[in-house]
């Protein structure tokens, strides 16, 4: 579910189209009768392609001393900065951050305007069946919008004590997480750190619902200032989520909250 843009640094916006459906095919014995003659409608959308980046710097002396003492300071900094870039990309995907440019916005799972909103019950140690039925209802809500899976299911860390508790001692010793994973075309719920409270997200795993637009993989650039006495680094990437709906606003993304 990745769309790669060659030379992503040379583009600031990805222009795509949303498309409507057409009417059903006709049935006849001779094929001479005409079916309804129509064509899909299209609309243009713009997706900004921002750069996610983190800067740091060191002096040549600090770097030399750190290499003599164990872990190199420059690679440690680069690892930490790379982690911060990846975390920011995940926050964009989940809708905890957004970015606007050129008449378009970067939306994620929890702030996409066309997402299917659903209300769920606060979990307890005794209402696992309620949670299971609500996941089934989320799947049905996506099917009502003509999206039938397969789905990935995500939840916040607050769900872990309930997802990992026994679902039923007579059900083969499975947890609630295992039991939900037995639903056809639904994955076991995966915990994502930046989903808050009892949020739950169900996403159809097809590129017409969500994909990662990759303009530039994670890279580190380096340059010197102050006569070479300061070495500057920038870790950066162009990794932008594209959450999508069709021309009529139908999507396979369900966002559930208490």
PDB file of C-alpha atoms in Angstrom:
ATOM      1  CA  UNK A   1       0.000   0.000   0.000  1.00  0.00           C
ATOM      2  CA  UNK A   2       2.799   2.362  -0.971  1.00  0.00           C
ATOM      3  CA  UNK A   3       2.861   4.827  -3.855  1.00  0.00           C
ATOM      4  CA  UNK A   4       6.378   5.988  -4.708  1.00  0.00           C
ATOM      5  CA  UNK A   5       6.975   9.360  -6.333  1.00  0.00           C
ATOM      6  CA  UNK A   6      10.259   9.605  -8.256  1.00  0.00           C
ATOM      7  CA  UNK A   7      12.177  12.757  -7.288  1.00  0.00           C
ATOM      8  CA  UNK A   8       9.764  13.616  -4.510  1.00  0.00           C
ATOM      9  CA  UNK A   9      11.866  16.674  -3.593  1.00  0.00           C
ATOM     10  CA  UNK A  10      10.798  18.177  -6.908  1.00  0.00           C
ATOM     11  CA  UNK A  11       7.071  18.034  -6.106  1.00  0.00           C
ATOM     12  CA  UNK A  12       5.148  19.807  -3.370  1.00  0.00           C
ATOM     13  CA  UNK A  13       1.658  18.467  -4.184  1.00  0.00           C
ATOM     14  CA  UNK A  14       0.300  15.139  -5.415  1.00  0.00           C
ATOM     15  CA  UNK A  15      -2.800  15.657  -7.544  1.00  0.00           C
ATOM     16  CA  UNK A  16      -5.196  12.712  -7.661  1.00  0.00           C
ATOM     17  CA  UNK A  17      -8.781  12.105  -8.700  1.00  0.00           C
ATOM     18  CA  UNK A  18     -11.793  10.658  -6.914  1.00  0.00           C
ATOM     19  CA  UNK A  19     -14.113   8.580  -9.057  1.00  0.00           C
ATOM     20  CA  UNK A  20     -17.777   7.664  -8.772  1.00  0.00           C
ATOM     21  CA  UNK A  21     -19.253   4.277  -9.634  1.00  0.00           C
ATOM     22  CA  UNK A  22     -21.389   3.452 -12.681  1.00  0.00           C
ATOM     23  CA  UNK A  23     -24.672   1.568 -12.929  1.00  0.00           C
ATOM     24  CA  UNK A  24     -24.955  -2.231 -13.023  1.00  0.00           C
ATOM     25  CA  UNK A  25     -24.672  -4.310 -16.166  1.00  0.00           C
ATOM     26  CA  UNK A  26     -27.816  -5.487 -17.958  1.00  0.00           C
ATOM     27  CA  UNK A  27     -28.907  -9.088 -18.623  1.00  0.00           C
ATOM     28  CA  UNK A  28     -30.561 -10.180 -21.867  1.00  0.00           C
ATOM     29  CA  UNK A  29     -30.694 -13.240 -24.137  1.00  0.00           C
ATOM     30  CA  UNK A  30     -29.435 -11.612 -27.327  1.00  0.00           C
ATOM     31  CA  UNK A  31     -27.402  -8.631 -26.130  1.00  0.00           C
ATOM     32  CA  UNK A  32     -29.241  -6.284 -28.493  1.00  0.00           C
ATOM     33  CA  UNK A  33     -30.972  -4.205 -25.859  1.00  0.00           C
ATOM     34  CA  UNK A  34     -28.980  -1.249 -24.622  1.00  0.00           C
ATOM     35  CA  UNK A  35     -27.915  -1.041 -21.006  1.00  0.00           C
ATOM     36  CA  UNK A  36     -27.861   2.294 -19.229  1.00  0.00           C
ATOM     37  CA  UNK A  37     -25.142   4.377 -20.853  1.00  0.00           C
ATOM     38  CA  UNK A  38     -23.220   6.335 -18.243  1.00  0.00           C
ATOM     39  CA  UNK A  39     -19.723   7.215 -17.236  1.00  0.00           C
ATOM     40  CA  UNK A  40     -18.006   7.852 -13.887  1.00  0.00           C
ATOM     41  CA  UNK A  41     -17.695  11.366 -12.509  1.00  0.00           C
ATOM     42  CA  UNK A  42     -14.299  12.654 -11.408  1.00  0.00           C
ATOM     43  CA  UNK A  43     -13.078  15.302  -8.976  1.00  0.00           C
ATOM     44  CA  UNK A  44      -9.534  16.550  -8.325  1.00  0.00           C
ATOM     45  CA  UNK A  45      -7.895  16.520  -4.906  1.00  0.00           C
ATOM     46  CA  UNK A  46      -4.511  17.850  -3.784  1.00  0.00           C
ATOM     47  CA  UNK A  47      -2.276  16.113  -1.250  1.00  0.00           C
ATOM     48  CA  UNK A  48       0.573  18.224   0.208  1.00  0.00           C
ATOM     49  CA  UNK A  49       3.967  16.521   0.293  1.00  0.00           C
ATOM     50  CA  UNK A  50       5.731  18.050   3.323  1.00  0.00           C
ATOM     51  CA  UNK A  51       9.193  17.076   4.511  1.00  0.00           C
ATOM     52  CA  UNK A  52       9.392  15.585   8.001  1.00  0.00           C
ATOM     53  CA  UNK A  53      12.785  16.469   9.462  1.00  0.00           C
ATOM     54  CA  UNK A  54      14.808  16.669  12.669  1.00  0.00           C
ATOM     55  CA  UNK A  55      18.055  18.634  13.093  1.00  0.00           C
ATOM     56  CA  UNK A  56      20.992  18.206  15.453  1.00  0.00           C
ATOM     57  CA  UNK A  57      24.629  19.260  15.594  1.00  0.00           C
ATOM     58  CA  UNK A  58      27.909  18.383  17.259  1.00  0.00           C
ATOM     59  CA  UNK A  59      31.491  19.601  17.293  1.00  0.00           C
ATOM     60  CA  UNK A  60      34.312  17.519  15.779  1.00  0.00           C
ATOM     61  CA  UNK A  61      35.861  17.253  19.234  1.00  0.00           C
ATOM     62  CA  UNK A  62      32.653  15.882  20.795  1.00  0.00           C
ATOM     63  CA  UNK A  63      32.403  13.287  18.035  1.00  0.00           C
ATOM     64  CA  UNK A  64      36.059  12.253  18.377  1.00  0.00           C
ATOM     65  CA  UNK A  65      35.759  11.942  22.171  1.00  0.00           C
ATOM     66  CA  UNK A  66      32.576   9.883  21.940  1.00  0.00           C
ATOM     67  CA  UNK A  67      34.181   7.451  19.491  1.00  0.00           C
ATOM     68  CA  UNK A  68      37.023   6.917  21.907  1.00  0.00           C
ATOM     69  CA  UNK A  69      34.577   6.292  24.734  1.00  0.00           C
ATOM     70  CA  UNK A  70      32.167   3.794  23.200  1.00  0.00           C
ATOM     71  CA  UNK A  71      29.002   4.600  21.275  1.00  0.00           C
ATOM     72  CA  UNK A  72      29.628   7.178  18.516  1.00  0.00           C
ATOM     73  CA  UNK A  73      27.713  10.379  19.283  1.00  0.00           C
ATOM     74  CA  UNK A  74      26.861  11.123  15.636  1.00  0.00           C
ATOM     75  CA  UNK A  75      25.207   7.746  15.002  1.00  0.00           C
ATOM     76  CA  UNK A  76      23.356   7.865  18.341  1.00  0.00           C
ATOM     77  CA  UNK A  77      21.965  11.285  17.463  1.00  0.00           C
ATOM     78  CA  UNK A  78      21.008  10.079  13.991  1.00  0.00           C
ATOM     79  CA  UNK A  79      19.137   7.097  15.448  1.00  0.00           C
ATOM     80  CA  UNK A  80      17.197   9.299  17.863  1.00  0.00           C
ATOM     81  CA  UNK A  81      16.399  11.846  15.152  1.00  0.00           C
ATOM     82  CA  UNK A  82      15.288   9.086  12.776  1.00  0.00           C
ATOM     83  CA  UNK A  83      12.968   7.751  15.472  1.00  0.00           C
ATOM     84  CA  UNK A  84      11.433  11.215  15.927  1.00  0.00           C
ATOM     85  CA  UNK A  85      10.821  11.482  12.171  1.00  0.00           C
ATOM     86  CA  UNK A  86       9.143   8.057  12.139  1.00  0.00           C
ATOM     87  CA  UNK A  87       6.991   8.941  15.160  1.00  0.00           C
ATOM     88  CA  UNK A  88       5.844  12.158  13.487  1.00  0.00           C
ATOM     89  CA  UNK A  89       4.963  10.203  10.337  1.00  0.00           C
ATOM     90  CA  UNK A  90       2.870   7.816  12.464  1.00  0.00           C
ATOM     91  CA  UNK A  91       1.078  10.743  14.114  1.00  0.00           C
ATOM     92  CA  UNK A  92       0.212  12.066  10.644  1.00  0.00           C
ATOM     93  CA  UNK A  93      -1.136   8.638   9.673  1.00  0.00           C
ATOM     94  CA  UNK A  94      -3.306   8.447  12.789  1.00  0.00           C
ATOM     95  CA  UNK A  95      -4.620  11.996  12.388  1.00  0.00           C
ATOM     96  CA  UNK A  96      -2.972  13.339  15.525  1.00  0.00           C
ATOM     97  CA  UNK A  97      -1.192  15.932  13.374  1.00  0.00           C
ATOM     98  CA  UNK A  98      -2.226  17.558  10.117  1.00  0.00           C
ATOM     99  CA  UNK A  99      -0.636  19.758   7.471  1.00  0.00           C
ATOM    100  CA  UNK A 100      -2.224  22.115   4.950  1.00  0.00           C
ATOM    101  CA  UNK A 101      -0.707  23.482   1.759  1.00  0.00           C
ATOM    102  CA  UNK A 102      -1.769  24.357  -1.770  1.00  0.00           C
ATOM    103  CA  UNK A 103      -5.465  23.963  -1.087  1.00  0.00           C
ATOM    104  CA  UNK A 104      -5.053  20.443   0.282  1.00  0.00           C
ATOM    105  CA  UNK A 105      -4.659  18.822   3.684  1.00  0.00           C
ATOM    106  CA  UNK A 106      -2.895  15.749   5.020  1.00  0.00           C
ATOM    107  CA  UNK A 107      -5.507  13.765   6.931  1.00  0.00           C
ATOM    108  CA  UNK A 108      -5.140  10.590   8.979  1.00  0.00           C
ATOM    109  CA  UNK A 109      -7.363   7.854  10.303  1.00  0.00           C
ATOM    110  CA  UNK A 110      -9.004   9.847  13.102  1.00  0.00           C
ATOM    111  CA  UNK A 111      -9.536  13.234  11.385  1.00  0.00           C
ATOM    112  CA  UNK A 112     -10.376  12.252   7.796  1.00  0.00           C
ATOM    113  CA  UNK A 113     -13.652  14.097   7.043  1.00  0.00           C
ATOM    114  CA  UNK A 114     -15.235  11.138   5.197  1.00  0.00           C
ATOM    115  CA  UNK A 115     -14.383   8.503   7.811  1.00  0.00           C
ATOM    116  CA  UNK A 116     -17.240   6.429   9.225  1.00  0.00           C
ATOM    117  CA  UNK A 117     -17.791   7.520  12.831  1.00  0.00           C
ATOM    118  CA  UNK A 118     -18.980   4.872  15.261  1.00  0.00           C
ATOM    119  CA  UNK A 119     -19.661   4.904  19.006  1.00  0.00           C
ATOM    120  CA  UNK A 120     -18.483   2.000  21.158  1.00  0.00           C
ATOM    121  CA  UNK A 121     -18.950   1.049  24.801  1.00  0.00           C
ATOM    122  CA  UNK A 122     -16.294   1.592  27.452  1.00  0.00           C
ATOM    123  CA  UNK A 123     -14.617  -1.800  27.931  1.00  0.00           C
ATOM    124  CA  UNK A 124     -14.749  -3.743  31.177  1.00  0.00           C
ATOM    125  CA  UNK A 125     -13.567  -7.185  32.206  1.00  0.00           C
ATOM    126  CA  UNK A 126     -17.099  -8.531  31.813  1.00  0.00           C
ATOM    127  CA  UNK A 127     -18.388  -7.025  28.542  1.00  0.00           C
ATOM    128  CA  UNK A 128     -16.063  -8.698  26.028  1.00  0.00           C
ATOM    129  CA  UNK A 129     -19.070  -9.939  24.041  1.00  0.00           C
ATOM    130  CA  UNK A 130     -20.265  -6.337  23.718  1.00  0.00           C
ATOM    131  CA  UNK A 131     -16.888  -5.331  22.266  1.00  0.00           C
ATOM    132  CA  UNK A 132     -16.972  -8.268  19.852  1.00  0.00           C
ATOM    133  CA  UNK A 133     -20.440  -7.318  18.636  1.00  0.00           C
ATOM    134  CA  UNK A 134     -19.382  -3.710  18.181  1.00  0.00           C
ATOM    135  CA  UNK A 135     -16.424  -4.768  16.026  1.00  0.00           C
ATOM    136  CA  UNK A 136     -18.872  -6.774  13.923  1.00  0.00           C
ATOM    137  CA  UNK A 137     -21.043  -3.644  13.660  1.00  0.00           C
ATOM    138  CA  UNK A 138     -18.000  -1.628  12.505  1.00  0.00           C
ATOM    139  CA  UNK A 139     -17.402  -4.187   9.784  1.00  0.00           C
ATOM    140  CA  UNK A 140     -21.062  -3.909   8.776  1.00  0.00           C
ATOM    141  CA  UNK A 141     -20.787  -0.100   8.651  1.00  0.00           C
ATOM    142  CA  UNK A 142     -17.930  -0.408   6.152  1.00  0.00           C
ATOM    143  CA  UNK A 143     -19.906  -2.955   4.105  1.00  0.00           C
ATOM    144  CA  UNK A 144     -22.795  -0.487   3.969  1.00  0.00           C
ATOM    145  CA  UNK A 145     -20.340   1.859   2.219  1.00  0.00           C
ATOM    146  CA  UNK A 146     -19.393  -0.916  -0.265  1.00  0.00           C
ATOM    147  CA  UNK A 147     -16.106  -1.877   1.407  1.00  0.00           C
ATOM    148  CA  UNK A 148     -15.785  -5.516   2.394  1.00  0.00           C
ATOM    149  CA  UNK A 149     -12.194  -5.926   3.578  1.00  0.00           C
ATOM    150  CA  UNK A 150      -9.762  -7.313   4.409  1.00  0.00           C
ATOM    151  CA  UNK A 151      -9.484  -5.005   7.405  1.00  0.00           C
ATOM    152  CA  UNK A 152      -6.733  -4.154   9.850  1.00  0.00           C
ATOM    153  CA  UNK A 153      -7.989  -3.232  13.313  1.00  0.00           C
ATOM    154  CA  UNK A 154      -6.055  -0.853  15.565  1.00  0.00           C
ATOM    155  CA  UNK A 155      -6.613   0.208  19.170  1.00  0.00           C
ATOM    156  CA  UNK A 156      -4.975   2.445  21.747  1.00  0.00           C
ATOM    157  CA  UNK A 157      -2.831   1.227  24.671  1.00  0.00           C
ATOM    158  CA  UNK A 158      -5.789   1.675  27.046  1.00  0.00           C
ATOM    159  CA  UNK A 159      -7.362  -1.383  25.387  1.00  0.00           C
ATOM    160  CA  UNK A 160      -4.478  -3.742  26.256  1.00  0.00           C
ATOM    161  CA  UNK A 161      -5.738  -4.909  29.692  1.00  0.00           C
ATOM    162  CA  UNK A 162      -9.039  -5.923  28.084  1.00  0.00           C
ATOM    163  CA  UNK A 163      -7.743  -7.220  24.748  1.00  0.00           C
ATOM    164  CA  UNK A 164      -5.242  -9.503  26.475  1.00  0.00           C
ATOM    165  CA  UNK A 165      -7.632 -10.808  29.134  1.00  0.00           C
ATOM    166  CA  UNK A 166      -9.277 -14.211  28.737  1.00  0.00           C
ATOM    167  CA  UNK A 167     -12.280 -14.044  26.455  1.00  0.00           C
ATOM    168  CA  UNK A 168     -13.789 -17.303  27.642  1.00  0.00           C
ATOM    169  CA  UNK A 169     -12.040 -20.077  29.541  1.00  0.00           C
ATOM    170  CA  UNK A 170     -14.059 -22.548  27.474  1.00  0.00           C
ATOM    171  CA  UNK A 171     -12.969 -20.970  24.198  1.00  0.00           C
ATOM    172  CA  UNK A 172      -9.580 -22.640  23.978  1.00  0.00           C
ATOM    173  CA  UNK A 173      -7.927 -20.202  26.375  1.00  0.00           C
ATOM    174  CA  UNK A 174      -8.113 -17.345  23.861  1.00  0.00           C
ATOM    175  CA  UNK A 175      -7.990 -13.661  24.682  1.00  0.00           C
ATOM    176  CA  UNK A 176     -10.425 -11.063  23.382  1.00  0.00           C
ATOM    177  CA  UNK A 177      -7.730 -10.046  20.896  1.00  0.00           C
ATOM    178  CA  UNK A 178      -7.598 -13.625  19.568  1.00  0.00           C
ATOM    179  CA  UNK A 179     -11.386 -13.874  19.392  1.00  0.00           C
ATOM    180  CA  UNK A 180     -11.710 -10.683  17.344  1.00  0.00           C
ATOM    181  CA  UNK A 181      -9.024 -12.018  15.014  1.00  0.00           C
ATOM    182  CA  UNK A 182     -11.288 -15.008  14.293  1.00  0.00           C
ATOM    183  CA  UNK A 183     -13.745 -12.700  12.507  1.00  0.00           C
ATOM    184  CA  UNK A 184     -13.438 -13.254   8.788  1.00  0.00           C
ATOM    185  CA  UNK A 185     -11.357 -10.563   7.033  1.00  0.00           C
ATOM    186  CA  UNK A 186     -10.519  -8.772  10.308  1.00  0.00           C
ATOM    187  CA  UNK A 187      -7.029  -8.828  11.830  1.00  0.00           C
ATOM    188  CA  UNK A 188      -6.274  -9.206  15.511  1.00  0.00           C
ATOM    189  CA  UNK A 189      -6.345  -5.686  17.040  1.00  0.00           C
ATOM    190  CA  UNK A 190      -2.891  -4.104  16.919  1.00  0.00           C
ATOM    191  CA  UNK A 191      -1.988  -1.568  19.614  1.00  0.00           C
ATOM    192  CA  UNK A 192      -0.730   1.808  18.372  1.00  0.00           C
ATOM    193  CA  UNK A 193       0.864   4.114  20.931  1.00  0.00           C
ATOM    194  CA  UNK A 194      -0.624   7.360  19.652  1.00  0.00           C
ATOM    195  CA  UNK A 195      -4.265   6.305  19.630  1.00  0.00           C
ATOM    196  CA  UNK A 196      -5.743   7.898  22.733  1.00  0.00           C
ATOM    197  CA  UNK A 197      -8.303   6.591  25.203  1.00  0.00           C
ATOM    198  CA  UNK A 198     -10.483   3.795  23.878  1.00  0.00           C
ATOM    199  CA  UNK A 199     -10.178   4.751  20.211  1.00  0.00           C
ATOM    200  CA  UNK A 200     -10.428   1.936  17.691  1.00  0.00           C
ATOM    201  CA  UNK A 201      -9.789   2.167  13.948  1.00  0.00           C
ATOM    202  CA  UNK A 202     -10.749  -0.338  11.245  1.00  0.00           C
ATOM    203  CA  UNK A 203      -9.104   0.177   7.828  1.00  0.00           C
ATOM    204  CA  UNK A 204      -9.627  -1.776   4.624  1.00  0.00           C
ATOM    205  CA  UNK A 205      -6.230  -2.811   3.293  1.00  0.00           C
ATOM    206  CA  UNK A 206      -6.569  -1.533  -0.256  1.00  0.00           C
ATOM    207  CA  UNK A 207      -4.925   1.470  -1.885  1.00  0.00           C
ATOM    208  CA  UNK A 208      -8.257   3.153  -2.636  1.00  0.00           C
ATOM    209  CA  UNK A 209      -8.791   3.548   1.139  1.00  0.00           C
ATOM    210  CA  UNK A 210      -5.309   4.306   2.504  1.00  0.00           C
ATOM    211  CA  UNK A 211      -1.770   4.246   1.198  1.00  0.00           C
ATOM    212  CA  UNK A 212       1.627   5.725   2.028  1.00  0.00           C
ATOM    213  CA  UNK A 213       2.933   8.249  -0.482  1.00  0.00           C
ATOM    214  CA  UNK A 214       6.718   7.921  -0.439  1.00  0.00           C
ATOM    215  CA  UNK A 215       8.561  10.882  -1.945  1.00  0.00           C
ATOM    216  CA  UNK A 216      11.892  10.320  -0.210  1.00  0.00           C
ATOM    217  CA  UNK A 217      13.087   7.568   2.086  1.00  0.00           C
ATOM    218  CA  UNK A 218      14.759   8.419   5.377  1.00  0.00           C
ATOM    219  CA  UNK A 219      18.090  10.176   4.665  1.00  0.00           C
ATOM    220  CA  UNK A 220      20.667  12.121   6.680  1.00  0.00           C
ATOM    221  CA  UNK A 221      22.466  15.164   5.262  1.00  0.00           C
ATOM    222  CA  UNK A 222      25.553  16.753   6.817  1.00  0.00           C
ATOM    223  CA  UNK A 223      27.304  20.101   6.473  1.00  0.00           C
ATOM    224  CA  UNK A 224      29.840  22.189   8.373  1.00  0.00           C
ATOM    225  CA  UNK A 225      29.571  25.724   9.777  1.00  0.00           C
ATOM    226  CA  UNK A 226      31.699  28.047  11.929  1.00  0.00           C
ATOM    227  CA  UNK A 227      34.843  27.225  10.027  1.00  0.00           C
ATOM    228  CA  UNK A 228      34.339  23.504  10.461  1.00  0.00           C
ATOM    229  CA  UNK A 229      33.970  23.708  14.236  1.00  0.00           C
ATOM    230  CA  UNK A 230      30.291  22.715  14.112  1.00  0.00           C
ATOM    231  CA  UNK A 231      28.955  19.724  12.188  1.00  0.00           C
ATOM    232  CA  UNK A 232      25.256  19.951  11.394  1.00  0.00           C
ATOM    233  CA  UNK A 233      22.959  17.064  10.560  1.00  0.00           C
ATOM    234  CA  UNK A 234      19.390  16.843   9.288  1.00  0.00           C
ATOM    235  CA  UNK A 235      17.420  13.589   9.189  1.00  0.00           C
ATOM    236  CA  UNK A 236      14.470  13.893   6.818  1.00  0.00           C
ATOM    237  CA  UNK A 237      11.909  11.995   4.788  1.00  0.00           C
ATOM    238  CA  UNK A 238       8.843  12.584   2.633  1.00  0.00           C
ATOM    239  CA  UNK A 239       6.358  10.016   3.950  1.00  0.00           C
ATOM    240  CA  UNK A 240       2.765  11.193   3.718  1.00  0.00           C
ATOM    241  CA  UNK A 241      -0.418   9.190   4.380  1.00  0.00           C
ATOM    242  CA  UNK A 242      -3.171   9.441   1.799  1.00  0.00           C
ATOM    243  CA  UNK A 243      -6.542   8.440   3.237  1.00  0.00           C
ATOM    244  CA  UNK A 244      -9.134   8.243   0.501  1.00  0.00           C
ATOM    245  CA  UNK A 245     -12.837   8.096  -0.260  1.00  0.00           C
ATOM    246  CA  UNK A 246     -14.593   7.779  -3.605  1.00  0.00           C
ATOM    247  CA  UNK A 247     -16.488  10.537  -5.425  1.00  0.00           C
ATOM    248  CA  UNK A 248     -19.556   9.890  -3.249  1.00  0.00           C
ATOM    249  CA  UNK A 249     -17.642   9.951   0.023  1.00  0.00           C
ATOM    250  CA  UNK A 250     -17.686   6.175   0.550  1.00  0.00           C
ATOM    251  CA  UNK A 251     -14.663   4.757   2.345  1.00  0.00           C
ATOM    252  CA  UNK A 252     -13.511   1.649   4.182  1.00  0.00           C
ATOM    253  CA  UNK A 253     -12.255   3.554   7.229  1.00  0.00           C
ATOM    254  CA  UNK A 254     -14.210   3.262  10.495  1.00  0.00           C
ATOM    255  CA  UNK A 255     -13.195   5.363  13.507  1.00  0.00           C
ATOM    256  CA  UNK A 256     -14.769   4.276  16.789  1.00  0.00           C
ATOM    257  CA  UNK A 257     -14.760   6.263  20.020  1.00  0.00           C
ATOM    258  CA  UNK A 258     -16.461   5.892  23.375  1.00  0.00           C
TER     259      UNK A 258
END
